[in-house]
Amino acid sequence: MPRKIEVCLSPALIDLYAIENSIVVVIDILRATSSMVYGIDNGAKAIIPVAQVEDCLTYSGKGYLLAAERNGEVVEGYDFGNSPFSYTAEKVAGKTVVLTTTNGTKALHLARKASKVVIGSFLNLTALCNWLNTQENNVLLLCAGWKDQFNLEDTIFAGAVLHNIRTQFTDFDDAGVAAEDLSLLAKDNLRAYIGKSAHSHRMLALNIEEDINFCLQVDICTAIPVLEGENLVAMTAAD
Amino acid sequence: MPRKIEVCLSPALIDLYAIENSIVVVIDILRATSSMVYGIDNGAKAIIPVAQVEDCLTYSGKGYLLAAERNGEVVEGYDFGNSPFSYTAEKVAGKTVVLTTTNGTKALHLARKASKVVIGSFLNLTALCNWLNTQENNVLLLCAGWKDQFNLEDTIFAGAVLHNIRTQFTDFDDAGVAAEDLSLLAKDNLRAYIGKSAHSHRMLALNIEEDINFCLQVDICTAIPVLEGENLVAMTAAD
């Protein structure tokens, strides 16, 4: 059966894709989806992505960990933001995290009407690809970008996924072709490659170099977070 | 003075850019902006881009050439569409063409609030770059795409422009980095490169192979169409 894989380069373009019967992989490498993968891999019971900072507040005082990031920084008064170092087993095992971020949780909300929504990052690249290979639906790789703008790191990850599983697909879009070729250019030195743009200089200004290096590690996790109702939980064999 | 060059990968993302003080280069390689460049280079007095097919009709019977393309084909009842072969000197010299296309004229209308709007294609690549080098404003390279989706040929052209003039600029966005690298991958065989996607298969189905090869010729024109009021006209030394 013909199977299509496409890359959506910005959440602002999501309406161009018919996702009702597709698997959508949400990608926000720096740092939301990397932290989600790491947190679920470290035994977080669930992560609840919410769109607005105010939405987090409704979960206050009920035993949840509250995490809020805007413009790359932890919102004042919150337990933590989206640094992966806040999602260690010590901090999140057995707990539920309520999380809002500038780009990643927005992309997640836009993807909700898909057949299935899963979370991708370099941390779980192979596990994700192996699972996608066992599926039959079309796939949309949704880059969260930065405030609706294209970004290199999400696109390169999308290209790496496509490159890994391309033999399962017959139809590709132009964005997929571009993403794959960029991922091949970048693969030998991811950190240097994503350092080529002004966007990365902004990242450096946030003093999150350790976070960036952490998020570019490949295959240190096997969990695949999947959206069930309002919650991201670890995918099980039944999924 | 710091000078910025950015690439907008889809007209749907134009609102993310502050273009009021920028030069916007509109790019729709297959085929609207290639035909505009070729027509103006061949002595067309002006080309009036209009958004809707119905808008063309208001110019009917007044001595204009009417051109309308939708989904890659000439709209029934029109003199011609957006094939460059309709924009030869024999056909357009001294005449004004009213043109609407699926993507290119839409992008043009979205760019209107820019400081200056010019038209780019491989046909006038060097002339365009030479002119951009003499300017001081920021530059936005606006890819018309295909129905708001990213496409390879517009992106590669944007990357070629950026690569040619990058020494004049200090600030680059992620999309520019990606476009430049894709243009370098594609430059030795443009036709083969843009043949990698499903989109190009759609183009082939339209039986416009000759048009595609024509539009990928580099530097056969020196004209730079510039938007003055409602009209695209040849740039003069005063611009």
mmCIF file with all atom_site columns, C-alpha atoms in Angstrom, chain A residues 2-3 6 17 26 34 36 38 55 65 90-91 99 103 105 118 144 160 164 168 175 177 191 214-215 222 232:
data_model
loop_
_atom_site.group_PDB
_atom_site.id
_atom_site.type_symbol
_atom_site.label_atom_id
_atom_site.label_alt_id
_atom_site.label_comp_id
_atom_site.label_asym_id
_atom_site.label_entity_id
_atom_site.label_seq_id
_atom_site.pdbx_PDB_ins_code
_atom_site.Cartn_x
_atom_site.Cartn_y
_atom_site.Cartn_z
_atom_site.occupancy
_atom_site.B_iso_or_equiv
_atom_site.pdbx_formal_charge
_atom_site.auth_seq_id
_atom_site.auth_comp_id
_atom_site.auth_asym_id
_atom_site.auth_atom_id
_atom_site.pdbx_PDB_model_num
ATOM 1  C CA . PRO A 1 2   ? 1.380  3.485  -0.826 1.00 0.00 ? 2   PRO A CA 1
ATOM 2  C CA . ARG A 1 3   ? 2.512  5.200  2.324  1.00 0.00 ? 3   ARG A CA 1
ATOM 3  C CA . GLU A 1 6   ? 5.811  14.468 5.016  1.00 0.00 ? 6   GLU A CA 1
ATOM 4  C CA . TYR A 1 17  ? -1.889 18.524 6.017  1.00 0.00 ? 17  TYR A CA 1
ATOM 5  C CA . VAL A 1 26  ? 6.012  16.274 17.355 1.00 0.00 ? 26  VAL A CA 1
ATOM 6  C CA . SER A 1 34  ? 13.848 16.051 24.350 1.00 0.00 ? 34  SER A CA 1
ATOM 7  C CA . MET A 1 36  ? 9.479  14.886 27.448 1.00 0.00 ? 36  MET A CA 1
ATOM 8  C CA . TYR A 1 38  ? 13.814 11.938 28.945 1.00 0.00 ? 38  TYR A CA 1
ATOM 9  C CA . ASP A 1 55  ? -3.429 26.580 32.343 1.00 0.00 ? 55  ASP A CA 1
ATOM 10 C CA . LEU A 1 65  ? 5.076  19.132 39.168 1.00 0.00 ? 65  LEU A CA 1
ATOM 11 C CA . GLU A 1 90  ? 15.206 11.498 40.877 1.00 0.00 ? 90  GLU A CA 1
ATOM 12 C CA . LYS A 1 91  ? 12.895 14.381 40.088 1.00 0.00 ? 91  LYS A CA 1
ATOM 13 C CA . LEU A 1 99  ? 4.228  21.524 31.152 1.00 0.00 ? 99  LEU A CA 1
ATOM 14 C CA . ASN A 1 103 ? 6.749  26.116 20.901 1.00 0.00 ? 103 ASN A CA 1
ATOM 15 C CA . THR A 1 105 ? 3.280  22.293 23.614 1.00 0.00 ? 105 THR A CA 1
ATOM 16 C CA . VAL A 1 118 ? 4.017  10.694 19.481 1.00 0.00 ? 118 VAL A CA 1
ATOM 17 C CA . ALA A 1 144 ? 7.763  23.000 16.409 1.00 0.00 ? 144 ALA A CA 1
ATOM 18 C CA . ALA A 1 160 ? 17.126 11.887 10.254 1.00 0.00 ? 160 ALA A CA 1
ATOM 19 C CA . ASN A 1 164 ? 16.058 5.964  8.700  1.00 0.00 ? 164 ASN A CA 1
ATOM 20 C CA . GLN A 1 168 ? 8.776  2.006  4.156  1.00 0.00 ? 168 GLN A CA 1
ATOM 21 C CA . ALA A 1 175 ? 10.170 19.482 2.727  1.00 0.00 ? 175 ALA A CA 1
ATOM 22 C CA . VAL A 1 177 ? 13.671 15.849 0.618  1.00 0.00 ? 177 VAL A CA 1
ATOM 23 C CA . ARG A 1 191 ? 26.357 20.795 17.261 1.00 0.00 ? 191 ARG A CA 1
ATOM 24 C CA . PHE A 1 214 ? 22.398 16.838 26.153 1.00 0.00 ? 214 PHE A CA 1
ATOM 25 C CA . CYS A 1 215 ? 19.545 17.127 23.648 1.00 0.00 ? 215 CYS A CA 1
ATOM 26 C CA . THR A 1 222 ? 13.961 3.915  24.480 1.00 0.00 ? 222 THR A CA 1
ATOM 27 C CA . LEU A 1 232 ? 1.659  11.990 27.358 1.00 0.00 ? 232 LEU A CA 1
#
